[in-house]
CSV table of C-alpha atoms and ligand atoms in Angstrom, one decimal:
chain,number,residue,atom,x,y,z
A,757,MET,CA,66.9,85.5,88.7
A,758,ALA,CA,64.1,83.2,89.9
A,759,ASP,CA,60.5,84.4,90.1
A,760,SER,CA,60.1,86.9,92.9
A,761,GLU,CA,57.3,84.9,94.6
A,762,SER,CA,59.7,82.1,95.2
A,763,GLN,CA,62.2,84.3,97.0
A,764,GLY,CA,61.3,84.8,100.6
A,765,ALA,CA,61.6,88.0,102.6
A,766,GLY,CA,65.2,89.3,102.8
A,767,SER,CA,66.0,87.8,99.3
A,768,LEU,CA,68.3,89.6,96.9
A,769,GLU,CA,65.2,90.6,94.9
A,770,ASP,CA,63.7,92.3,97.9
A,771,TYR,CA,67.1,94.0,98.4
A,772,PHE,CA,67.5,95.3,94.9
A,773,TYR,CA,63.8,95.8,93.9
A,774,PRO,CA,61.8,96.7,97.0
A,775,TYR,CA,59.3,98.6,94.8
A,776,ARG,CA,58.6,95.9,92.3
A,777,ASN,CA,55.2,95.1,93.7
A,778,ARG,CA,54.3,98.7,94.6
A,779,TYR,CA,54.9,100.8,91.6
A,780,GLU,CA,54.7,100.4,87.8
A,781,THR,CA,57.9,99.0,86.2
A,782,TYR,CA,58.7,100.7,82.9
A,783,ARG,CA,60.7,98.4,80.7
A,784,SER,CA,60.1,100.7,77.7
A,785,ILE,CA,59.0,104.4,77.4
A,786,PRO,CA,55.3,104.5,78.1
A,787,TYR,CA,53.4,105.6,74.9
A,788,GLN,CA,51.3,108.0,76.9
A,789,GLY,CA,53.2,110.2,79.2
A,790,VAL,CA,52.5,109.7,82.9
A,791,ALA,CA,50.8,112.6,84.7
A,792,ARG,CA,53.4,114.9,86.5
A,793,GLU,CA,51.5,114.7,89.8
A,794,GLU,CA,51.7,110.9,89.8
A,795,ILE,CA,55.4,111.0,89.1
A,796,ILE,CA,56.0,113.5,91.9
A,797,SER,CA,53.9,111.4,94.2
A,798,VAL,CA,55.9,108.2,93.5
A,799,ILE,CA,59.3,110.0,93.6
A,800,SER,CA,58.4,111.8,96.9
A,801,GLU,CA,57.2,108.6,98.5
A,802,MET,CA,60.4,106.8,97.7
A,803,ALA,CA,62.5,109.7,98.8
A,804,ARG,CA,60.7,110.2,102.1
A,805,SER,CA,61.0,106.5,103.0
A,806,GLU,CA,64.6,106.2,101.9
A,807,ASP,CA,65.7,109.4,103.7
A,808,LYS,CA,64.3,108.2,107.0
A,809,ILE,CA,67.3,106.4,108.3
A,810,GLY,CA,69.7,109.3,107.4
A,811,ASP,CA,67.3,111.9,108.8
A,812,GLU,CA,67.1,110.1,112.1
A,813,GLY,CA,70.9,110.3,112.3
A,814,LYS,CA,71.2,106.5,112.2
A,815,CYS,CA,73.6,106.3,109.3
A,816,SER,CA,77.4,106.5,109.2
A,817,GLY,CA,78.7,109.0,106.6
A,818,SER,CA,76.9,109.3,103.3
A,819,ILE,CA,74.4,111.9,104.4
A,820,TYR,CA,76.5,114.9,105.4
A,821,SER,CA,74.1,117.7,106.0
A,822,GLY,CA,70.6,116.2,106.4
A,823,ASP,CA,69.2,119.7,106.7
A,824,HIS,CA,66.1,119.7,104.3
A,825,GLU,CA,65.8,123.5,104.5
A,826,HIS,CA,69.4,123.6,103.2
A,827,TYR,CA,68.5,121.1,100.5
A,828,ARG,CA,65.4,123.0,99.4
A,829,PHE,CA,67.5,126.2,99.1
A,830,LEU,CA,70.1,124.3,97.1
A,831,SER,CA,67.4,122.9,94.9
A,832,ARG,CA,66.0,126.3,94.2
A,833,VAL,CA,69.4,127.4,93.1
A,834,PHE,CA,70.0,124.2,91.1
A,835,GLU,CA,66.8,124.6,89.1
A,836,GLN,CA,68.0,128.0,87.7
A,837,PHE,CA,70.8,126.3,85.8
A,838,ALA,CA,69.9,122.6,85.9
A,839,HIS,CA,69.4,122.6,82.1
A,840,ALA,CA,72.4,124.7,81.3
A,841,ASN,CA,75.4,123.1,79.7
A,842,VAL,CA,78.5,124.9,81.0
A,843,LEU,CA,80.5,123.8,78.0
A,844,GLN,CA,78.8,126.7,76.3
A,845,ARG,CA,80.6,129.5,78.2
A,846,ASP,CA,79.4,132.1,75.7
A,847,MET,CA,75.8,131.4,76.8
A,848,TYR,CA,76.6,130.7,80.5
A,849,PRO,CA,79.4,132.9,81.6
A,850,SER,CA,78.0,132.6,85.2
A,851,ALA,CA,79.7,129.2,85.3
A,852,THR,CA,83.1,130.8,85.1
A,853,LYS,CA,82.3,133.1,88.0
A,854,LEU,CA,80.8,130.4,90.1
A,855,GLU,CA,83.3,127.6,89.3
A,856,GLY,CA,86.3,130.0,89.7
A,857,GLU,CA,85.0,131.1,93.1
A,858,ILE,CA,84.4,127.6,94.3
A,859,VAL,CA,88.0,126.7,93.5
A,860,SER,CA,89.3,129.9,95.0
A,861,MET,CA,87.3,129.5,98.2
A,862,THR,CA,88.5,125.9,98.5
A,863,LEU,CA,92.1,126.9,97.9
A,864,GLY,CA,91.7,129.4,100.7
A,865,LEU,CA,91.0,126.5,103.1
A,866,MET,CA,93.9,124.5,101.7
A,867,GLY,CA,96.7,127.1,102.1
A,868,GLY,CA,96.7,127.9,98.4
A,869,SER,CA,98.1,131.4,99.0
A,870,SER,CA,101.4,129.8,100.0
A,871,LYS,CA,102.0,129.0,96.3
A,872,ASN,CA,102.5,132.6,95.1
A,873,GLY,CA,99.5,132.6,92.8
A,874,GLU,CA,100.3,129.2,91.2
A,875,ALA,CA,97.8,127.1,93.2
A,876,CYS,CA,94.7,126.4,91.0
A,877,GLY,CA,92.1,123.8,90.6
A,878,VAL,CA,89.1,122.2,88.7
A,879,LEU,CA,85.7,121.0,89.6
A,880,THR,CA,85.0,117.3,89.1
A,881,SER,CA,82.0,115.1,89.6
A,882,GLY,CA,83.2,113.6,92.9
A,883,GLY,CA,86.1,112.2,94.9
A,884,SER,CA,86.8,109.3,92.5
A,885,GLU,CA,87.1,111.6,89.5
A,886,SER,CA,89.3,113.9,91.4
A,887,LEU,CA,91.7,111.1,92.4
A,888,MET,CA,91.7,109.6,88.9
A,889,SER,CA,92.3,113.0,87.3
A,890,ALA,CA,95.2,113.6,89.6
A,891,LEU,CA,96.6,110.2,88.8
A,892,PHE,CA,96.2,110.9,85.1
A,893,ALA,CA,97.9,114.3,85.4
A,894,TYR,CA,100.9,112.8,87.2
A,895,ARG,CA,101.2,110.1,84.5
A,896,GLU,CA,101.2,112.7,81.7
A,897,TRP,CA,103.7,114.9,83.6
A,898,ALA,CA,106.1,112.0,84.4
A,899,ARG,CA,106.0,110.8,80.8
A,900,ASP,CA,106.7,114.3,79.3
A,901,GLU,CA,109.2,115.5,81.9
A,902,LYS,CA,110.9,112.3,83.0
A,903,GLY,CA,110.3,109.8,80.2
A,904,ILE,CA,108.6,107.4,82.5
A,905,THR,CA,106.6,104.8,80.5
A,906,GLU,CA,105.8,102.3,83.2
A,907,PRO,CA,104.5,104.6,85.9
A,908,GLU,CA,103.9,103.6,89.5
A,909,VAL,CA,102.4,105.3,92.5
A,910,ILE,CA,102.6,104.4,96.1
A,911,ILE,CA,99.5,104.7,98.3
A,912,PRO,CA,98.7,103.8,101.9
A,913,ASN,CA,96.7,100.6,102.1
A,914,SER,CA,94.0,102.7,103.7
A,915,ALA,CA,93.8,105.0,100.6
A,916,HIS,CA,90.6,105.0,98.6
A,917,VAL,CA,90.2,102.4,96.0
A,918,ALA,CA,89.4,105.0,93.3
A,919,ILE,CA,93.2,105.3,92.9
A,920,ASP,CA,93.3,101.6,91.9
A,921,LYS,CA,90.4,102.2,89.6
A,922,GLY,CA,92.4,105.1,88.0
A,923,GLY,CA,95.5,102.8,87.8
A,924,HIS,CA,93.3,100.3,86.0
A,925,TYR,CA,92.0,102.8,83.5
A,926,PHE,CA,95.3,104.6,82.9
A,927,GLY,CA,97.8,101.9,83.1
A,928,VAL,CA,99.5,103.1,86.3
A,929,LYS,CA,100.8,100.5,88.7
A,930,VAL,CA,99.5,101.1,92.2
A,931,LEU,CA,101.6,99.8,95.1
A,932,ARG,CA,99.7,99.6,98.4
A,933,ALA,CA,102.0,100.3,101.3
A,934,PRO,CA,101.1,98.5,104.6
A,935,LEU,CA,99.9,100.4,107.6
A,936,GLY,CA,101.7,100.5,111.0
A,937,PRO,CA,99.9,99.6,114.3
A,938,ASP,CA,98.7,103.2,114.3
A,939,PHE,CA,96.8,102.6,111.1
A,940,LEU,CA,98.9,105.2,109.3
A,941,VAL,CA,101.1,104.4,106.3
A,942,ASP,CA,104.4,102.7,107.0
A,943,LEU,CA,106.9,105.3,105.9
A,944,ASP,CA,109.9,102.9,105.7
A,945,TRP,CA,108.0,100.7,103.3
A,946,VAL,CA,107.2,103.7,101.1
A,947,LYS,CA,110.8,104.9,101.2
A,948,SER,CA,112.1,101.5,100.2
A,949,HIS,CA,109.7,101.1,97.3
A,950,ILE,CA,110.3,104.4,95.5
A,951,THR,CA,111.9,103.6,92.2
A,952,ALA,CA,112.8,105.4,89.0
A,953,ASN,CA,109.3,104.6,87.8
A,954,THR,CA,107.5,106.2,90.8
A,955,ILE,CA,105.6,109.3,89.6
A,956,ALA,CA,103.8,110.2,92.8
A,957,LEU,CA,102.9,109.3,96.4
A,958,PHE,CA,99.4,109.5,97.9
A,959,GLY,CA,98.3,110.2,101.5
A,960,SER,CA,94.8,110.7,103.0
A,961,ALA,CA,93.3,113.3,105.2
A,962,GLY,CA,91.3,111.4,106.5
A,963,SER,CA,91.3,108.0,105.1
A,964,TYR,CA,88.0,106.4,104.2
A,965,PRO,CA,88.3,103.3,106.6
A,966,TYR,CA,89.8,105.0,109.6
A,967,GLY,CA,89.3,108.8,109.2
A,968,LEU,CA,93.0,109.3,110.0
A,969,VAL,CA,95.5,111.8,108.5
A,970,ASP,CA,98.6,110.2,107.1
A,971,PRO,CA,102.0,111.7,107.9
A,972,ILE,CA,101.8,114.2,105.1
A,973,ALA,CA,104.9,116.2,106.1
A,974,GLU,CA,107.1,113.1,105.9
A,975,LEU,CA,105.6,112.0,102.6
A,976,GLY,CA,106.2,115.5,101.4
A,977,GLN,CA,109.9,115.3,102.2
A,978,MET,CA,110.2,112.0,100.3
A,979,ALA,CA,108.4,113.5,97.3
A,980,LEU,CA,110.7,116.5,97.3
A,981,ARG,CA,113.8,114.3,97.6
A,982,HIS,CA,112.7,112.2,94.6
A,983,GLU,CA,111.2,115.1,92.6
A,984,ILE,CA,107.8,113.3,92.4
A,985,GLY,CA,104.3,114.4,93.2
A,986,LEU,CA,102.3,114.1,96.4
A,987,HIS,CA,98.6,114.0,96.3
A,988,VAL,CA,96.6,114.5,99.5
A,989,ASP,CA,93.2,112.9,99.3
A,990,GLY,CA,91.1,115.2,101.4
A,991,CYS,CA,87.9,114.1,99.7
A,992,LEU,CA,86.5,113.0,103.0
A,993,GLY,CA,88.2,115.4,105.4
A,994,GLY,CA,88.9,118.4,103.2
A,995,PHE,CA,85.9,120.4,104.3
A,996,LEU,CA,85.9,119.3,107.9
A,997,LEU,CA,89.4,118.9,109.2
A,998,PRO,CA,90.5,122.5,108.4
A,999,PHE,CA,87.6,123.7,110.6
A,1000,GLY,CA,88.7,121.2,113.3
A,1001,ARG,CA,92.2,122.8,113.2
A,1002,MET,CA,90.7,126.2,113.5
A,1003,LEU,CA,88.8,124.9,116.6
A,1004,GLY,CA,92.1,123.9,118.1
A,1005,ARG,CA,91.7,120.1,117.5
A,1006,ASP,CA,94.9,118.1,117.3
A,1007,ILE,CA,95.0,117.6,113.6
A,1008,PRO,CA,98.2,117.9,111.6
A,1009,ALA,CA,98.6,120.2,108.6
A,1010,PHE,CA,97.9,118.4,105.3
A,1011,ASP,CA,97.5,121.3,102.8
A,1012,PHE,CA,99.7,123.3,100.4
A,1013,THR,CA,101.6,124.9,103.3
A,1014,VAL,CA,103.2,121.5,103.8
A,1015,ASP,CA,106.4,121.2,101.6
A,1016,GLY,CA,106.1,118.7,98.9
A,1017,VAL,CA,102.3,118.6,98.6
A,1018,THR,CA,101.5,119.1,94.9
A,1019,SER,CA,97.8,118.3,94.7
A,1020,ILE,CA,94.8,118.0,97.0
A,1021,SER,CA,91.2,116.8,96.5
A,1022,ALA,CA,88.3,118.0,98.7
A,1023,ASP,CA,84.7,116.9,98.2
A,1024,THR,CA,82.1,119.6,98.2
A,1025,HIS,CA,79.5,116.9,98.1
A,1026,LYS,CA,80.6,115.5,101.4
A,1027,TYR,CA,81.4,117.9,104.3
A,1028,GLY,CA,81.1,120.8,101.9
A,1029,TYR,CA,77.3,120.2,102.2
A,1030,ALA,CA,76.6,120.7,98.5
A,1031,LEU,CA,74.4,118.4,96.4
A,1032,LYS,CA,75.9,115.1,95.2
A,1033,GLY,CA,78.1,115.4,92.2
A,1034,THR,CA,80.9,117.8,92.9
A,1035,SER,CA,84.5,117.7,94.2
A,1036,VAL,CA,87.4,120.2,94.0
A,1037,LEU,CA,90.8,119.0,92.7
A,1038,MET,CA,93.6,121.5,93.4
A,1039,TYR,CA,97.1,121.6,92.0
A,1040,ALA,CA,100.1,123.5,93.4
A,1041,SER,CA,101.0,124.7,89.9
A,1042,ARG,CA,99.2,125.6,86.7
A,1043,ASP,CA,101.6,123.5,84.8
A,1044,LEU,CA,100.4,120.4,86.6
A,1045,ARG,CA,96.7,121.2,86.0
A,1046,ARG,CA,97.4,121.6,82.3
A,1047,ARG,CA,98.4,117.9,82.2
A,1048,GLN,CA,94.8,116.9,82.7
A,1049,TYR,CA,93.4,119.1,80.0
A,1050,PHE,CA,92.4,117.7,76.7
A,1051,THR,CA,92.4,119.7,73.5
A,1052,TYR,CA,91.8,118.6,69.9
A,1053,PRO,CA,92.1,121.3,67.3
A,1054,ASP,CA,91.4,119.1,64.2
A,1055,TRP,CA,87.9,117.7,64.8
A,1056,PRO,CA,85.3,118.5,62.2
A,1057,GLY,CA,83.0,119.3,65.1
A,1058,GLY,CA,85.2,122.3,65.9
A,1059,LEU,CA,88.1,123.2,68.1
A,1060,TYR,CA,87.7,121.0,71.1
A,1061,LEU,CA,88.9,121.8,74.6
A,1062,SER,CA,87.9,120.1,77.8
A,1063,PRO,CA,89.3,120.5,81.3
A,1064,GLY,CA,88.5,117.0,82.5
A,1065,MET,CA,86.8,113.7,81.9
A,1066,ALA,CA,83.2,115.1,81.5
A,1067,GLY,CA,81.9,116.6,78.4
A,1068,SER,CA,78.6,118.4,79.0
A,1069,ARG,CA,78.1,119.4,82.6
A,1070,SER,CA,75.1,120.9,84.3
A,1071,GLY,CA,75.4,124.5,85.5
A,1072,GLY,CA,72.9,123.6,88.2
A,1073,LEU,CA,75.4,121.6,90.3
A,1074,ILE,CA,78.0,124.3,90.0
A,1075,ALA,CA,75.6,127.0,91.1
A,1076,ALA,CA,74.3,124.9,94.0
A,1077,THR,CA,77.8,124.1,95.2
A,1078,TRP,CA,78.7,127.7,95.2
A,1079,ALA,CA,75.5,128.5,97.0
A,1080,ALA,CA,76.2,125.9,99.7
A,1081,MET,CA,79.6,127.5,100.4
A,1082,VAL,CA,78.5,131.1,100.3
A,1083,SER,CA,75.4,130.5,102.4
A,1084,LEU,CA,77.0,128.5,105.1
A,1085,GLY,CA,80.1,130.7,105.3
A,1086,ALA,CA,83.1,129.9,107.5
A,1087,GLU,CA,80.9,130.5,110.6
A,1088,GLY,CA,78.4,127.8,109.4
A,1089,TYR,CA,81.1,125.3,108.6
A,1090,THR,CA,82.8,125.9,111.9
A,1091,ARG,CA,79.6,125.6,113.9
A,1092,ILE,CA,78.7,122.2,112.2
A,1093,ALA,CA,82.3,121.0,112.6
A,1094,ASP,CA,82.2,121.8,116.3
A,1095,ALA,CA,79.0,119.7,116.7
A,1096,ILE,CA,80.5,116.8,114.7
A,1097,PHE,CA,83.8,116.7,116.6
A,1098,SER,CA,82.0,117.0,120.0
A,1099,THR,CA,79.7,114.1,119.0
A,1100,ALA,CA,82.6,112.1,117.8
A,1101,ASP,CA,84.3,112.7,121.2
A,1102,LYS,CA,81.4,111.1,123.0
A,1103,LEU,CA,81.3,108.3,120.5
A,1104,ILE,CA,85.0,107.6,120.8
A,1105,ALA,CA,84.9,107.7,124.6
A,1106,GLY,CA,81.9,105.3,124.6
A,1107,ILE,CA,83.6,102.8,122.3
A,1108,ARG,CA,86.8,103.0,124.3
A,1109,SER,CA,85.0,102.2,127.5
A,1110,GLN,CA,83.2,99.2,126.0
A,1111,ASP,CA,84.9,95.9,127.0
A,1112,GLY,CA,86.0,93.8,124.0
A,1113,LEU,CA,86.0,96.6,121.4
A,1114,ARG,CA,89.3,98.0,120.0
A,1115,LEU,CA,89.5,101.4,118.2
A,1116,TYR,CA,91.6,101.6,115.1
A,1117,GLY,CA,94.1,104.4,115.5
A,1118,GLU,CA,93.5,107.8,117.2
A,1119,PRO,CA,90.3,109.1,115.6
A,1120,THR,CA,88.9,112.6,115.5
A,1121,PHE,CA,85.6,112.5,113.6
A,1122,LEU,CA,85.3,108.9,112.4
A,1123,ALA,CA,85.6,106.0,114.7
A,1124,ALA,CA,86.7,102.6,113.3
A,1125,PHE,CA,86.6,99.7,115.6
A,1126,GLY,CA,86.8,95.9,115.8
A,1127,SER,CA,87.1,93.2,118.3
A,1128,ASP,CA,89.7,90.5,119.1
A,1129,GLU,CA,87.1,88.6,121.1
A,1130,PHE,CA,84.0,88.2,118.9
A,1131,ASP,CA,82.8,88.6,115.3
A,1132,ILE,CA,82.2,92.3,114.9
A,1133,PHE,CA,79.8,91.6,112.1
A,1134,LEU,CA,77.5,89.9,114.6
A,1135,ALA,CA,77.5,93.1,116.5
A,1136,ASN,CA,76.6,94.9,113.3
A,1137,ASP,CA,73.7,92.5,112.7
A,1138,TYR,CA,72.3,93.6,116.0
A,1139,LEU,CA,72.9,97.3,115.2
A,1140,ALA,CA,71.3,96.9,111.8
A,1141,ALA,CA,68.3,95.3,113.4
A,1142,GLN,CA,68.0,98.5,115.5
A,1143,GLY,CA,68.1,100.6,112.4
A,1144,TRP,CA,71.8,101.6,112.4
A,1145,ARG,CA,73.7,101.7,109.1
A,1146,MET,CA,77.4,101.3,109.9
A,1147,ASN,CA,80.1,100.8,107.3
A,1148,GLY,CA,81.8,97.4,107.3
A,1149,LEU,CA,85.6,97.2,107.0
A,1150,GLN,CA,87.8,94.2,106.3
A,1151,LEU,CA,91.5,93.4,106.7
A,1152,PRO,CA,91.1,93.7,109.6
A,1153,PRO,CA,87.3,93.3,110.0
A,1154,GLY,CA,85.7,96.2,111.6
A,1155,LEU,CA,83.0,98.8,111.5
A,1156,HIS,CA,83.2,102.5,111.2
A,1157,PHE,CA,80.9,105.3,112.2
A,1158,CYS,CA,81.7,108.5,110.3
A,1159,VAL,CA,80.0,111.3,112.2
A,1160,THR,CA,78.0,113.7,110.1
A,1161,ARG,CA,75.6,116.5,111.0
A,1162,PRO,CA,72.5,114.3,111.4
A,1163,ASN,CA,74.4,112.2,114.0
A,1164,THR,CA,74.8,115.3,116.1
A,1165,TYR,CA,71.1,115.6,116.9
A,1166,PRO,CA,70.3,115.3,120.7
A,1167,GLY,CA,70.3,111.8,122.0
A,1168,VAL,CA,71.6,110.0,118.8
A,1169,VAL,CA,75.0,109.1,120.0
A,1170,GLU,CA,73.7,108.1,123.4
A,1171,SER,CA,71.2,105.8,121.8
A,1172,PHE,CA,73.9,104.4,119.5
A,1173,LEU,CA,76.2,103.6,122.4
A,1174,ASP,CA,73.3,101.9,124.3
A,1175,ASP,CA,72.6,99.7,121.3
A,1176,LEU,CA,76.3,99.1,120.8
A,1177,PHE,CA,76.5,97.8,124.4
A,1178,HIS,CA,73.7,95.3,123.7
A,1179,ALA,CA,75.2,94.5,120.3
A,1180,VAL,CA,78.4,93.4,122.0
A,1181,ASP,CA,76.4,91.2,124.4
A,1182,TYR,CA,74.6,89.7,121.4
A,1183,ALA,CA,77.9,89.1,119.5
A,1184,ARG,CA,79.4,87.3,122.5
A,1185,GLU,CA,76.4,84.9,122.8
A,1186,PRO,CA,77.2,81.5,121.3
A,1187,GLY,CA,75.2,79.9,118.6
A,1188,HIS,CA,74.5,82.7,116.1
A,1189,GLY,CA,76.2,81.1,113.2
A,1190,ALA,CA,77.7,83.3,110.5
A,1191,ALA,CA,76.9,87.0,110.6
A,1192,SER,CA,74.6,88.2,107.9
A,1193,SER,CA,76.3,91.7,107.5
A,1194,GLY,CA,79.7,92.2,106.0
A,1195,ALA,CA,82.1,94.7,104.5
A,1196,LEU,CA,80.7,95.5,101.1
A,1197,TYR,CA,81.5,99.1,100.3
A,1198,GLY,CA,78.4,101.1,99.4
A,1199,LEU,CA,76.0,98.3,100.3
A,1200,ALA,CA,76.3,98.4,104.1
A,1201,GLY,CA,74.0,96.1,105.9
A,1202,THR,CA,73.2,94.0,102.8
A,1203,ALA,CA,70.9,91.1,103.8
A,1204,GLU,CA,73.3,88.6,102.1
A,1205,GLY,CA,76.6,90.0,103.4
A,1206,ASN,CA,80.0,88.3,102.9
A,1207,GLN,CA,78.8,84.9,102.0
A,1208,ALA,CA,77.3,86.2,98.8
A,1209,VAL,CA,80.0,88.7,98.0
A,1210,ASP,CA,81.9,86.8,95.3
A,1211,GLY,CA,78.8,86.3,93.2
A,1212,LEU,CA,77.4,89.7,94.1
A,1213,LEU,CA,80.1,92.1,93.1
A,1214,SER,CA,79.5,92.1,89.3
A,1215,GLY,CA,76.0,90.8,89.6
A,1216,ALA,CA,75.1,93.7,91.8
A,1217,LEU,CA,76.4,96.2,89.3
A,1218,ASP,CA,74.4,94.4,86.5
A,1219,ALA,CA,71.3,94.7,88.8
A,1220,TYR,CA,71.8,98.5,89.2
A,1221,TYR,CA,70.9,98.9,85.5
A,1222,GLU,CA,68.1,96.4,85.1
A,1223,PRO,CA,64.4,96.9,85.9
A,1224,SER,CA,62.9,94.4,88.3
A,1225,PRO,CA,62.9,91.0,86.7
A,1226,GLY,CA,59.2,90.2,87.1
A,1227,GLY,CA,56.3,89.9,89.6
A,1228,ASP,CA,55.7,93.7,89.4
A,1229,ALA,CA,52.7,95.7,90.4
B,1290,PLP,C1,88.9,109.4,101.4
B,1290,PLP,C2,88.0,109.3,100.2
B,1290,PLP,N1,88.5,109.5,99.0
B,1290,PLP,C3,87.7,109.3,97.9
B,1290,PLP,C4,86.4,109.0,98.0
B,1290,PLP,C5,85.6,108.8,96.8
B,1290,PLP,O1,84.6,109.8,96.7
B,1290,PLP,P1,83.4,109.6,95.7
B,1290,PLP,O2,82.5,108.6,96.3
B,1290,PLP,O3,82.8,111.0,95.8
B,1290,PLP,O4,83.8,109.3,94.4
B,1290,PLP,C6,85.9,108.8,99.3
B,1290,PLP,C7,84.5,108.4,99.5
B,1290,PLP,O5,84.0,108.1,100.5
B,1290,PLP,C8,86.7,108.9,100.4
B,1290,PLP,O6,86.2,108.7,101.7
């Protein structure tokens, strides 16, 4: 990259390296260790300024709890086992208690008892690992039981891209089924594309772009008919929607009580309000779970057994996840869910009443919307200038606001709707040129937006792992 001084404000260097002129850049390990107080001071400064947008409730998704008391409590639990490697169960048998209970509590939410003691699960590092592990398990199962060597899965076009990533890693062909006008998977398309090579179907509860629950009961019937798997991706909604159902919200069943569902993922690090780095992957049978295990008895390093992709894992995350669930309790989850759904009600009503905006599907906790009349990303430019961090969608273009606990603070949704009203006016004005925001997953509100996407995608990943290229403090 060019010298930072030559890149004006809003440059990619500012975007990736905002601290390059503020803090020391370490390109190699400093010979003399830096004082702990100095490190704490730098880290705290960065954390405080970066948390601001989430703490004010101006961010869609991403920050699910936002309660710093809760985080402090989880951090206290985390530090007890942060250094512990749970691979060593003889040293750390607590991991078996805590992990087993996390799985059991999550199965309780997902109708696990309907499987006569067969429902089971594992803990993973997040939604992507859960989805990829399930895909891998189905591949192994289908090869061993059905002799399928060119496996395929069918997923709704709204399903999370981690399934494609898994397909890429594990050599499974992923067919993306189009969505109907309701933004749910087109069942006829799925039905007509199941072949002898299909190993599983996927559905979401709710989908990342739209927050909607796919027709799981119908997918389950197809899966049963063809004797294939059905994974329900509840990574996003798994710890929210069941409480919505308990509150009487109109949300269809998507768990193990639905015939044909053979696995479910639910992320503890999203609406489970745990620290980042955990998700629960559940299977309807122990046999299916075994397909993801790896054992290697002939290694000089010893008899090797591993439940999933990770080797060493920190006991701290497991303990903190357990602590989040036990401390909040069903009452806490229900209370927060109630606030989230009520806030989403106001948000949805406000968007509906705004001329020129169109909601995508029938949302409950996440409102996705676009416009047939103006460039929705121009509206997002305006919102971003007011400090809002929405998620950009494409195909069709849109924005989504995934409501989380910080968005439920008094006045937040009202202030958003007010800004949205002005954002629409702004987007309708002629002469703005191309919008500067776009639909780059995980980099919402990037200064460069769609125009730079092609060059950015891999370059951005490279940049994640490089210190700032010069002009440092
Ligand atoms: C529906 C859904 N599935 C899977 C994932 C991937 O989860 P993670 O980012 O934890 O890997 C997400 C992330 O937002 C999601 O919304």
